mmCIF file of C-alpha atoms in Angstrom:
data_model
loop_
_atom_site.group_PDB
_atom_site.id
_atom_site.type_symbol
_atom_site.label_atom_id
_atom_site.label_comp_id
_atom_site.label_asym_id
_atom_site.label_seq_id
_atom_site.Cartn_x
_atom_site.Cartn_y
_atom_site.Cartn_z
ATOM 1 C CA MET A 1 25.403 -11.422 -21.033
ATOM 2 C CA ARG A 2 21.845 -10.205 -21.700
ATOM 3 C CA ASN A 3 21.048 -6.504 -21.334
ATOM 4 C CA THR A 4 19.146 -6.128 -18.045
ATOM 5 C CA CYS A 5 17.842 -3.504 -15.637
ATOM 6 C CA LYS A 6 16.759 -3.467 -11.983
ATOM 7 C CA ILE A 7 16.249 -1.100 -9.024
ATOM 8 C CA ILE A 8 18.841 -1.096 -6.227
ATOM 9 C CA LEU A 9 19.816 0.851 -3.128
ATOM 10 C CA ARG A 10 23.251 2.374 -3.130
ATOM 11 C CA SER A 11 24.997 0.336 -0.455
ATOM 12 C CA ASP A 12 28.049 2.569 0.000
ATOM 13 C CA PHE A 13 26.189 5.808 0.811
ATOM 14 C CA THR A 14 23.755 6.758 3.579
ATOM 15 C CA TYR A 15 22.092 10.130 4.224
ATOM 16 C CA MET A 16 22.089 11.659 7.721
ATOM 17 C CA ASN A 17 18.475 10.529 8.246
ATOM 18 C CA GLY A 18 19.471 6.915 7.580
ATOM 19 C CA ASN A 19 17.984 6.768 4.087
ATOM 20 C CA LYS A 20 19.833 5.292 1.132
ATOM 21 C CA PRO A 21 19.489 6.614 -2.437
ATOM 22 C CA ILE A 22 17.562 4.565 -4.990
ATOM 23 C CA TYR A 23 19.270 3.830 -8.298
ATOM 24 C CA LEU A 24 18.356 2.259 -11.604
ATOM 25 C CA GLN A 25 21.062 -0.276 -12.444
ATOM 26 C CA VAL A 26 21.414 -1.354 -16.058
ATOM 27 C CA PHE A 27 23.848 -3.708 -17.772
ATOM 28 C CA ILE A 28 24.425 -2.923 -21.458
ATOM 29 C CA GLN A 29 26.953 -5.078 -23.315
ATOM 30 C CA LYS A 30 28.296 -6.189 -19.899
ATOM 31 C CA GLN A 31 28.869 -2.566 -18.938
ATOM 32 C CA ARG A 32 27.165 -1.368 -15.758
ATOM 33 C CA ILE A 33 25.194 1.877 -15.683
ATOM 34 C CA ARG A 34 23.886 3.358 -12.447
ATOM 35 C CA ILE A 35 21.347 6.148 -12.739
ATOM 36 C CA PRO A 36 20.216 8.025 -9.584
ATOM 37 C CA LEU A 37 16.441 8.494 -9.409
ATOM 38 C CA ASN A 38 16.858 11.407 -6.964
ATOM 39 C CA ILE A 39 14.789 9.627 -4.320
ATOM 40 C CA SER A 40 15.749 7.735 -1.164
ATOM 41 C CA VAL A 41 14.239 5.337 1.362
ATOM 42 C CA ASP A 42 14.885 3.756 4.757
ATOM 43 C CA PRO A 43 16.502 0.388 3.820
ATOM 44 C CA ASP A 44 14.080 -1.437 6.139
ATOM 45 C CA PHE A 45 11.203 -0.283 3.924
ATOM 46 C CA PHE A 46 12.671 -1.403 0.605
ATOM 47 C CA ASP A 47 11.526 -4.703 -0.908
ATOM 48 C CA ASN A 48 14.620 -5.956 -2.751
ATOM 49 C CA LYS A 49 12.833 -8.918 -4.277
ATOM 50 C CA ASN A 50 10.040 -6.897 -5.872
ATOM 51 C CA GLN A 51 12.149 -3.707 -6.250
ATOM 52 C CA VAL A 52 9.524 -1.441 -4.664
ATOM 53 C CA VAL A 53 9.131 0.725 -1.575
ATOM 54 C CA LYS A 54 6.902 -0.916 1.015
ATOM 55 C CA LYS A 55 3.413 0.568 1.378
ATOM 56 C CA LYS A 56 3.882 1.597 5.020
ATOM 57 C CA TYR A 57 6.637 4.054 4.040
ATOM 58 C CA PRO A 58 5.552 7.751 3.635
ATOM 59 C CA HIS A 59 4.808 8.689 0.000
ATOM 60 C CA SER A 60 5.506 5.127 -1.117
ATOM 61 C CA ASP A 61 2.979 5.508 -3.949
ATOM 62 C CA LYS A 62 4.872 8.470 -5.423
ATOM 63 C CA LEU A 63 8.252 6.758 -5.023
ATOM 64 C CA ASN A 64 6.980 3.586 -6.663
ATOM 65 C CA ILE A 65 5.592 5.560 -9.597
ATOM 66 C CA ILE A 66 9.074 7.000 -10.191
ATOM 67 C CA ILE A 67 10.597 3.522 -9.889
ATOM 68 C CA LYS A 68 8.017 2.021 -12.258
ATOM 69 C CA GLN A 69 8.527 4.758 -14.850
ATOM 70 C CA ALA A 70 12.312 4.318 -14.711
ATOM 71 C CA LEU A 71 12.078 0.549 -15.190
ATOM 72 C CA GLN A 72 9.508 0.872 -17.980
ATOM 73 C CA LYS A 73 11.661 3.399 -19.790
ATOM 74 C CA ALA A 74 14.802 1.305 -19.483
ATOM 75 C CA ASP A 75 12.968 -1.866 -20.581
ATOM 76 C CA SER A 76 11.458 -0.013 -23.534
ATOM 77 C CA ILE A 77 14.862 1.211 -24.739
ATOM 78 C CA ILE A 78 16.374 -2.276 -24.450
ATOM 79 C CA LEU A 79 13.367 -3.958 -26.085
ATOM 80 C CA ASP A 80 13.357 -1.507 -28.988
ATOM 81 C CA SER A 81 17.023 -2.243 -29.670
ATOM 82 C CA GLU A 82 16.367 -6.001 -29.633
ATOM 83 C CA ILE A 83 13.277 -5.814 -31.867
ATOM 84 C CA TYR A 84 14.805 -3.532 -34.460
ATOM 85 C CA GLY A 85 18.258 -5.050 -34.293
ATOM 86 C CA GLY A 86 19.978 -1.918 -33.081
ATOM 87 C CA ASN A 87 23.441 -2.162 -31.585
ATOM 88 C CA ILE A 88 22.740 -0.476 -28.257
ATOM 89 C CA THR A 89 25.742 0.767 -26.302
ATOM 90 C CA LYS A 90 26.246 2.275 -22.891
ATOM 91 C CA SER A 91 26.383 5.800 -24.300
ATOM 92 C CA SER A 92 23.378 5.339 -26.614
ATOM 93 C CA PHE A 93 21.300 3.927 -23.747
ATOM 94 C CA ILE A 94 22.147 6.911 -21.506
ATOM 95 C CA ALA A 95 21.291 9.339 -24.317
ATOM 96 C CA ALA A 96 17.961 7.617 -24.991
ATOM 97 C CA TYR A 97 17.102 7.378 -21.302
ATOM 98 C CA PHE A 98 17.689 11.001 -20.373
ATOM 99 C CA GLU A 99 15.955 12.278 -23.494
ATOM 100 C CA THR A 100 12.474 11.434 -22.202
ATOM 101 C CA ILE A 101 12.641 10.505 -18.516
ATOM 102 C CA SER A 102 12.005 14.074 -17.259
ATOM 103 C CA ASN A 103 8.348 13.307 -16.551
ATOM 104 C CA HIS A 104 9.318 12.183 -13.039
ATOM 105 C CA LYS A 105 9.772 15.832 -12.056
ATOM 106 C CA SER A 106 7.502 17.434 -9.486
ATOM 107 C CA VAL A 107 4.685 19.454 -11.044
ATOM 108 C CA ILE A 108 4.308 21.536 -7.885
ATOM 109 C CA ASP A 109 8.012 22.430 -7.709
ATOM 110 C CA PHE A 110 8.029 23.287 -11.411
ATOM 111 C CA ILE A 111 5.036 25.655 -11.117
ATOM 112 C CA LYS A 112 6.451 27.288 -7.968
ATOM 113 C CA LYS A 113 9.706 27.992 -9.791
ATOM 114 C CA GLU A 114 7.893 29.379 -12.841
ATOM 115 C CA ILE A 115 5.797 31.702 -10.646
ATOM 116 C CA THR A 116 8.905 32.908 -8.787
ATOM 117 C CA ASN A 117 10.712 33.696 -12.047
ATOM 118 C CA SER A 118 7.625 35.211 -13.676
ATOM 119 C CA THR A 119 7.469 38.819 -14.888
ATOM 120 C CA VAL A 120 3.664 39.023 -14.948
ATOM 121 C CA THR A 121 1.607 41.423 -12.809
ATOM 122 C CA LYS A 122 1.031 41.001 -9.078
ATOM 123 C CA ASN A 123 -2.627 40.187 -9.657
ATOM 124 C CA THR A 124 -1.709 37.496 -12.197
ATOM 125 C CA ILE A 125 0.809 36.005 -9.761
ATOM 126 C CA LYS A 126 -1.885 36.024 -7.093
ATOM 127 C CA SER A 127 -4.228 34.188 -9.471
ATOM 128 C CA HIS A 128 -1.502 31.637 -10.316
ATOM 129 C CA ASN A 129 -0.828 31.022 -6.629
ATOM 130 C CA SER A 130 -4.538 30.569 -6.002
ATOM 131 C CA MET A 131 -4.653 27.808 -8.632
ATOM 132 C CA LEU A 132 -1.504 26.242 -7.191
ATOM 133 C CA ASN A 133 -2.963 26.206 -3.673
ATOM 134 C CA HIS A 134 -6.015 24.324 -4.937
ATOM 135 C CA LEU A 135 -3.786 21.927 -6.890
ATOM 136 C CA MET A 136 -1.701 21.171 -3.774
ATOM 137 C CA ALA A 137 -4.856 20.745 -1.678
ATOM 138 C CA PHE A 138 -6.114 18.253 -4.269
ATOM 139 C CA LYS A 139 -2.821 16.315 -4.394
ATOM 140 C CA LYS A 140 0.323 17.510 -2.671
ATOM 141 C CA ASP A 141 2.823 15.357 -4.587
ATOM 142 C CA ILE A 142 2.382 15.197 -8.363
ATOM 143 C CA THR A 143 4.809 14.139 -11.062
ATOM 144 C CA PHE A 144 4.422 14.982 -14.729
ATOM 145 C CA GLY A 145 4.045 11.264 -15.372
ATOM 146 C CA GLU A 146 0.763 11.365 -13.435
ATOM 147 C CA VAL A 147 -0.727 14.232 -15.430
ATOM 148 C CA ASN A 148 -3.257 12.727 -17.806
ATOM 149 C CA TYR A 149 -6.933 13.024 -18.745
ATOM 150 C CA GLU A 150 -8.073 11.139 -15.626
ATOM 151 C CA PHE A 151 -5.988 13.394 -13.380
ATOM 152 C CA VAL A 152 -7.462 16.590 -14.853
ATOM 153 C CA GLU A 153 -10.957 15.107 -14.684
ATOM 154 C CA SER A 154 -10.483 14.323 -10.975
ATOM 155 C CA PHE A 155 -9.079 17.814 -10.354
ATOM 156 C CA ASP A 156 -12.164 19.263 -12.046
ATOM 157 C CA LYS A 157 -14.470 17.256 -9.766
ATOM 158 C CA TYR A 158 -12.504 18.465 -6.742
ATOM 159 C CA LEU A 159 -12.946 22.122 -7.782
ATOM 160 C CA ILE A 160 -16.673 21.593 -8.333
ATOM 161 C CA LYS A 161 -16.959 19.971 -4.894
ATOM 162 C CA LYS A 162 -15.351 23.114 -3.447
ATOM 163 C CA GLN A 163 -18.373 24.994 -4.852
ATOM 164 C CA LEU A 164 -16.248 27.332 -6.959
ATOM 165 C CA GLY A 165 -17.897 29.266 -9.790
ATOM 166 C CA ILE A 166 -17.751 27.801 -13.297
ATOM 167 C CA ASN A 167 -15.610 30.672 -14.590
ATOM 168 C CA THR A 168 -13.260 30.418 -11.601
ATOM 169 C CA ILE A 169 -12.790 26.712 -12.335
ATOM 170 C CA HIS A 170 -12.292 27.626 -16.012
ATOM 171 C CA ARG A 171 -9.557 30.096 -15.024
ATOM 172 C CA TYR A 172 -7.753 27.501 -12.872
ATOM 173 C CA HIS A 173 -7.819 24.942 -15.686
ATOM 174 C CA LYS A 174 -6.539 27.544 -18.180
ATOM 175 C CA THR A 175 -3.684 28.409 -15.806
ATOM 176 C CA PHE A 176 -2.758 24.758 -15.209
ATOM 177 C CA CYS A 177 -2.874 24.122 -18.968
ATOM 178 C CA ALA A 178 -0.555 27.090 -19.559
ATOM 179 C CA PHE A 179 2.032 25.687 -17.114
ATOM 180 C CA ILE A 180 1.875 22.263 -18.804
ATOM 181 C CA ASN A 181 2.586 23.964 -22.147
ATOM 182 C CA ILE A 182 5.554 25.769 -20.576
ATOM 183 C CA ALA A 183 6.850 22.405 -19.338
ATOM 184 C CA ILE A 184 6.507 20.939 -22.843
ATOM 185 C CA LYS A 185 8.483 23.876 -24.290
ATOM 186 C CA LYS A 186 11.193 23.150 -21.704
ATOM 187 C CA ASN A 187 11.455 19.560 -22.965
ATOM 188 C CA ILE A 188 9.633 17.897 -20.093
ATOM 189 C CA LYS A 189 7.963 14.967 -21.788
ATOM 190 C CA VAL A 190 4.307 15.209 -20.850
ATOM 191 C CA GLU A 191 1.171 15.037 -22.966
ATOM 192 C CA ASN A 192 -1.179 17.939 -22.450
ATOM 193 C CA PRO A 193 -4.483 16.353 -21.293
ATOM 194 C CA TYR A 194 -6.296 19.571 -22.158
ATOM 195 C CA ASN A 195 -6.022 18.566 -25.808
ATOM 196 C CA LYS A 196 -8.867 16.181 -24.965
ATOM 197 C CA PHE A 197 -10.401 17.649 -21.811
ATOM 198 C CA LYS A 198 -12.902 20.398 -22.610
ATOM 199 C CA ILE A 199 -12.847 23.280 -20.132
ATOM 200 C CA LYS A 200 -16.364 24.412 -19.300
ATOM 201 C CA THR A 201 -17.232 28.099 -19.157
ATOM 202 C CA VAL A 202 -20.242 30.378 -19.160
ATOM 203 C CA GLU A 203 -20.572 33.855 -20.572
ATOM 204 C CA SER A 204 -20.579 36.138 -17.547
ATOM 205 C CA GLU A 205 -22.862 39.140 -17.487
ATOM 206 C CA ILE A 206 -20.970 42.419 -17.635
ATOM 207 C CA GLU A 207 -21.508 44.473 -14.502
ATOM 208 C CA TYR A 208 -21.903 48.236 -14.964
ATOM 209 C CA LEU A 209 -23.806 51.197 -13.542
ATOM 210 C CA THR A 210 -26.497 53.171 -15.283
ATOM 211 C CA PHE A 211 -26.046 56.931 -15.395
ATOM 212 C CA ASP A 212 -28.661 57.353 -12.632
ATOM 213 C CA GLU A 213 -26.840 54.848 -10.396
ATOM 214 C CA LEU A 214 -23.548 56.618 -11.024
ATOM 215 C CA LEU A 215 -25.163 59.960 -10.067
ATOM 216 C CA LEU A 216 -26.379 58.429 -6.806
ATOM 217 C CA LEU A 217 -22.811 57.441 -5.938
ATOM 218 C CA MET A 218 -21.409 60.822 -6.970
ATOM 219 C CA ASN A 219 -23.983 62.618 -4.813
ATOM 220 C CA LEU A 220 -23.222 60.268 -1.935
ATOM 221 C CA TYR A 221 -19.531 61.119 -2.272
ATOM 222 C CA ASP A 222 -20.238 64.871 -2.335
ATOM 223 C CA SER A 223 -22.436 64.598 0.763
ATOM 224 C CA ASP A 224 -19.392 63.414 2.749
ATOM 225 C CA ASN A 225 -21.670 61.282 4.939
ATOM 226 C CA LEU A 226 -19.666 58.083 4.566
ATOM 227 C CA ALA A 227 -17.070 56.774 6.997
ATOM 228 C CA ALA A 228 -13.541 57.842 6.016
ATOM 229 C CA ASN A 229 -12.526 54.416 4.679
ATOM 230 C CA LEU A 230 -15.662 54.124 2.505
ATOM 231 C CA GLN A 231 -15.282 57.691 1.249
ATOM 232 C CA HIS A 232 -11.688 56.875 0.349
ATOM 233 C CA VAL A 233 -12.686 53.772 -1.666
ATOM 234 C CA LEU A 234 -15.549 55.583 -3.388
ATOM 235 C CA ARG A 235 -13.097 58.286 -4.463
ATOM 236 C CA TYR A 236 -10.861 56.031 -6.532
ATOM 237 C CA TYR A 237 -13.842 53.993 -7.772
ATOM 238 C CA LEU A 238 -15.504 57.171 -9.136
ATOM 239 C CA PHE A 239 -12.167 58.247 -10.601
ATOM 240 C CA SER A 240 -12.186 55.090 -12.754
ATOM 241 C CA CYS A 241 -15.882 55.511 -13.652
ATOM 242 C CA THR A 242 -15.329 59.050 -14.909
ATOM 243 C CA CYS A 243 -11.752 58.874 -16.176
ATOM 244 C CA ASN A 244 -11.096 56.299 -18.899
ATOM 245 C CA GLY A 245 -12.111 53.213 -16.882
ATOM 246 C CA ILE A 246 -8.646 52.765 -15.389
ATOM 247 C CA ARG A 247 -8.123 49.219 -14.055
ATOM 248 C CA PHE A 248 -7.595 48.624 -10.348
ATOM 249 C CA SER A 249 -4.073 47.321 -10.988
ATOM 250 C CA ASP A 250 -3.202 50.687 -12.603
ATOM 251 C CA ILE A 251 -5.018 52.997 -10.173
ATOM 252 C CA SER A 252 -3.284 51.305 -7.259
ATOM 253 C CA GLN A 253 0.103 52.183 -8.849
ATOM 254 C CA LEU A 254 -0.617 55.766 -9.965
ATOM 255 C CA ALA A 255 1.632 58.444 -8.469
ATOM 256 C CA ASP A 256 1.784 62.224 -8.868
ATOM 257 C CA GLU A 257 4.442 61.901 -11.552
ATOM 258 C CA ASN A 258 1.978 59.944 -13.717
ATOM 259 C CA ILE A 259 -0.122 63.101 -14.094
ATOM 260 C CA SER A 260 1.243 65.850 -16.301
ATOM 261 C CA GLN A 261 -0.624 68.786 -17.882
ATOM 262 C CA ASN A 262 -4.053 67.159 -17.468
ATOM 263 C CA GLU A 263 -2.815 63.870 -18.893
ATOM 264 C CA LEU A 264 -2.326 60.427 -17.407
ATOM 265 C CA VAL A 265 0.952 58.880 -18.550
ATOM 266 C CA PHE A 266 1.621 55.331 -17.340
ATOM 267 C CA THR A 267 2.424 51.762 -18.338
ATOM 268 C CA PRO A 268 -0.575 49.459 -17.759
ATOM 269 C CA GLU A 269 0.267 46.585 -15.413
ATOM 270 C CA LYS A 270 -1.535 44.133 -17.683
ATOM 271 C CA THR A 271 0.789 44.891 -20.611
ATOM 272 C CA LYS A 272 3.874 45.824 -18.603
ATOM 273 C CA LYS A 273 6.004 43.072 -20.156
ATOM 274 C CA PHE A 274 5.612 44.814 -23.539
ATOM 275 C CA ARG A 275 6.779 48.106 -21.921
ATOM 276 C CA ASN A 276 4.091 50.143 -23.662
ATOM 277 C CA PHE A 277 3.119 53.375 -21.946
ATOM 278 C CA ILE A 278 -0.099 55.201 -22.782
ATOM 279 C CA ARG A 279 -1.240 58.807 -22.561
ATOM 280 C CA LEU A 280 -4.845 59.519 -21.635
ATOM 281 C CA PRO A 281 -6.590 62.856 -21.118
ATOM 282 C CA LEU A 282 -7.595 63.576 -17.531
ATOM 283 C CA THR A 283 -11.318 64.386 -17.457
ATOM 284 C CA LYS A 284 -12.697 67.229 -15.340
ATOM 285 C CA MET A 285 -14.352 64.777 -12.955
ATOM 286 C CA GLY A 286 -11.175 62.714 -12.844
ATOM 287 C CA ASN A 287 -9.172 65.810 -11.982
ATOM 288 C CA LYS A 288 -11.586 66.557 -9.130
ATOM 289 C CA TYR A 289 -10.978 63.163 -7.523
ATOM 290 C CA VAL A 290 -7.228 63.536 -8.013
ATOM 291 C CA GLU A 291 -7.261 66.867 -6.145
ATOM 292 C CA ASP A 292 -9.360 65.313 -3.368
ATOM 293 C CA ALA A 293 -6.900 62.429 -3.133
ATOM 294 C CA ARG A 294 -3.997 64.839 -2.716
ATOM 295 C CA LYS A 295 -5.767 66.433 0.263
ATOM 296 C CA SER A 296 -6.827 63.125 1.795
ATOM 297 C CA PRO A 297 -5.183 61.886 5.014
ATOM 298 C CA TYR A 298 -4.741 58.529 3.255
ATOM 299 C CA LYS A 299 -2.305 60.160 0.793
ATOM 300 C CA SER A 300 0.404 60.643 3.413
ATOM 301 C CA LYS A 301 0.578 56.890 4.070
ATOM 302 C CA SER A 302 1.779 55.960 0.611
ATOM 303 C CA ASN A 303 3.777 57.216 -2.358
ATOM 304 C CA THR A 304 0.883 56.297 -4.627
ATOM 305 C CA LEU A 305 -1.797 58.841 -5.416
ATOM 306 C CA PHE A 306 -4.831 56.957 -4.111
ATOM 307 C CA ASN A 307 -3.145 54.589 -1.628
ATOM 308 C CA CYS A 308 -5.686 51.881 -2.495
ATOM 309 C CA PHE A 309 -6.711 49.052 -0.254
ATOM 310 C CA THR A 310 -6.288 45.533 -1.667
ATOM 311 C CA ASN A 311 -8.656 44.565 -4.465
ATOM 312 C CA GLN A 312 -10.468 42.171 -2.123
ATOM 313 C CA LYS A 313 -10.883 44.806 0.608
ATOM 314 C CA THR A 314 -11.933 47.397 -1.955
ATOM 315 C CA ASN A 315 -14.686 45.131 -3.271
ATOM 316 C CA GLN A 316 -15.841 44.420 0.271
ATOM 317 C CA TYR A 317 -16.186 48.159 0.961
ATOM 318 C CA LEU A 318 -17.883 48.756 -2.409
ATOM 319 C CA LYS A 319 -20.640 46.330 -1.427
ATOM 320 C CA GLU A 320 -21.208 48.377 1.733
ATOM 321 C CA ILE A 321 -21.258 51.597 -0.303
ATOM 322 C CA ALA A 322 -23.761 50.135 -2.800
ATOM 323 C CA LEU A 323 -26.022 49.065 0.059
ATOM 324 C CA TYR A 324 -25.804 52.559 1.562
ATOM 325 C CA ALA A 325 -26.636 54.141 -1.823
ATOM 326 C CA GLY A 326 -29.494 51.716 -2.483
ATOM 327 C CA ILE A 327 -28.070 50.273 -5.710
ATOM 328 C CA LYS A 328 -27.085 46.747 -6.815
ATOM 329 C CA PRO A 329 -23.867 45.222 -5.405
ATOM 330 C CA ILE A 330 -20.750 46.221 -7.342
ATOM 331 C CA THR A 331 -17.094 45.300 -7.664
ATOM 332 C CA PHE A 332 -14.277 47.594 -8.747
ATOM 333 C CA HIS A 333 -14.140 46.243 -12.300
ATOM 334 C CA SER A 334 -17.669 47.550 -12.864
ATOM 335 C CA ALA A 335 -16.099 51.027 -12.970
ATOM 336 C CA ARG A 336 -14.296 50.168 -16.221
ATOM 337 C CA HIS A 337 -17.475 48.729 -17.735
ATOM 338 C CA THR A 338 -19.462 51.748 -16.524
ATOM 339 C CA PHE A 339 -17.117 54.234 -18.186
ATOM 340 C CA ALA A 340 -17.084 52.268 -21.468
ATOM 341 C CA THR A 341 -20.856 51.833 -21.597
ATOM 342 C CA LEU A 342 -21.686 55.453 -20.795
ATOM 343 C CA PHE A 343 -19.027 56.732 -23.204
ATOM 344 C CA LEU A 344 -20.517 54.724 -26.074
ATOM 345 C CA THR A 345 -24.075 55.688 -25.150
ATOM 346 C CA LYS A 346 -23.084 59.336 -25.443
ATOM 347 C CA SER A 347 -20.601 59.289 -28.343
ATOM 348 C CA ASN A 348 -20.994 55.999 -30.238
ATOM 349 C CA ASP A 349 -17.258 56.322 -31.075
ATOM 350 C CA VAL A 350 -15.905 52.768 -30.800
ATOM 351 C CA ALA A 351 -12.457 53.588 -32.234
ATOM 352 C CA THR A 352 -11.783 56.271 -29.619
ATOM 353 C CA LEU A 353 -13.069 54.004 -26.847
ATOM 354 C CA GLN A 354 -10.642 51.323 -27.927
ATOM 355 C CA LYS A 355 -7.742 53.752 -27.450
ATOM 356 C CA LEU A 356 -9.053 55.020 -24.100
ATOM 357 C CA LEU A 357 -9.386 51.486 -22.746
ATOM 358 C CA GLY A 358 -6.011 50.450 -24.163
ATOM 359 C CA HIS A 359 -7.431 47.442 -26.020
ATOM 360 C CA ALA A 360 -5.063 45.824 -28.508
ATOM 361 C CA LYS A 361 -7.936 44.410 -30.581
ATOM 362 C CA MET A 362 -11.222 46.001 -31.632
ATOM 363 C CA GLU A 363 -13.054 42.768 -30.696
ATOM 364 C CA GLN A 364 -12.368 43.515 -27.025
ATOM 365 C CA THR A 365 -14.151 46.853 -27.338
ATOM 366 C CA MET A 366 -17.084 45.649 -29.424
ATOM 367 C CA MET A 367 -18.797 43.959 -26.474
ATOM 368 C CA TYR A 368 -19.670 47.439 -25.172
ATOM 369 C CA VAL A 369 -21.490 48.266 -28.404
ATOM 370 C CA HIS A 370 -23.998 45.514 -27.628
ATOM 371 C CA ILE A 371 -24.418 46.745 -24.040
ATOM 372 C CA SER A 372 -24.846 50.337 -25.180
ATOM 373 C CA GLN A 373 -27.528 49.254 -27.653
ATOM 374 C CA GLN A 374 -29.382 47.349 -24.929
ATOM 375 C CA GLN A 375 -29.272 50.427 -22.722
ATOM 376 C CA LYS A 376 -30.723 52.582 -25.501
ATOM 377 C CA ILE A 377 -33.575 50.091 -25.980
ATOM 378 C CA ARG A 378 -34.368 50.256 -22.257
ATOM 379 C CA GLU A 379 -34.397 54.039 -22.303
ATOM 380 C CA LEU A 380 -36.671 54.094 -25.360
ATOM 381 C CA ALA A 381 -39.016 51.695 -23.564
ATOM 382 C CA LYS A 382 -39.338 54.280 -20.791
ATOM 383 C CA PHE A 383 -40.102 56.893 -23.464
ATOM 384 C CA ASP A 384 -42.879 54.657 -24.870
ATOM 385 C CA GLU A 385 -44.374 54.326 -21.389
ATOM 386 C CA MET A 386 -45.162 58.070 -21.429
ATOM 387 C CA PHE A 387 -47.564 57.436 -24.296
ATOM 388 C CA ASP A 388 -49.039 54.356 -22.595
ATOM 389 C CA ILE A 389 -48.211 52.176 -25.614
#
């Protein structure tokens, strides 16, 4: 008897919804092998002759892809044994089949599980979920067998059509690529299409305040003319500007116990998985905003020192504050860039700045050297104007 394979419905089992499970049936050396494909169908919508799910059935395209991949894999194993004269057995077929058939798994379910089990920061999880939401909106049901260059190219066109920024699209592609690499490490047989697909990006301009713009905001804060919610946001924004450029993810977690003898002692959220805590001196201006925070009515609503709004809400309020102060629109991350730029303009000490910002590599800090130099050139240009040169 020739080694053969076909798709069948399991006749002796029916689910409560009336569906029957779909199996791959293989005969190897007259021995029958039945392999569940973990999918099912209403028997009325299964074409026994052609071994496919009829088009009118929901998600028939996805089910037929799984069926096609199973048949192709089984045929390939049998054909290889015939061509190369191998003595294929029931056990060797099963071993060969399950070694590489995992590409029928759901990409969406895999990513959801990885996000759930992740130990990354809340903001990173939020970013991962944002990518996943766009991926599901693009195509709800995806198997690893479908992930190829054409799929990624179509996903890219979808993101562009959504009018997302180039760097946002870049971030989503980088995230999706990272999950594919995780799948590969977990022995899911899928080729990473990003080995061929080039992710586009543009160098974004670093947003920071000049010293004069920072003074305008500090004076606005001291005037106490803002609404309570805006005054509250400006407080922890200025704290970051004047105290080591603390990230939003860290400021939002700071509590009283993180401040000891004019020092900040905390574990940055971004590097939390490495469990590295850092100690930073608390500047005089930083200490002022800490004391104001302790007296603020917002303090009583949370165990954290500044009881921050969400990053999105914070940025929304910062735009209102910038408009009120008569300066360019800002986001919270500009506080970190502002501190770094002004620190270098005053001290020119890149090594110390690296430690204050908590950068692992000097290259991360060096971008501020260029900005600081540009700022000095602008200030010298103003000096030249006095001599009408």
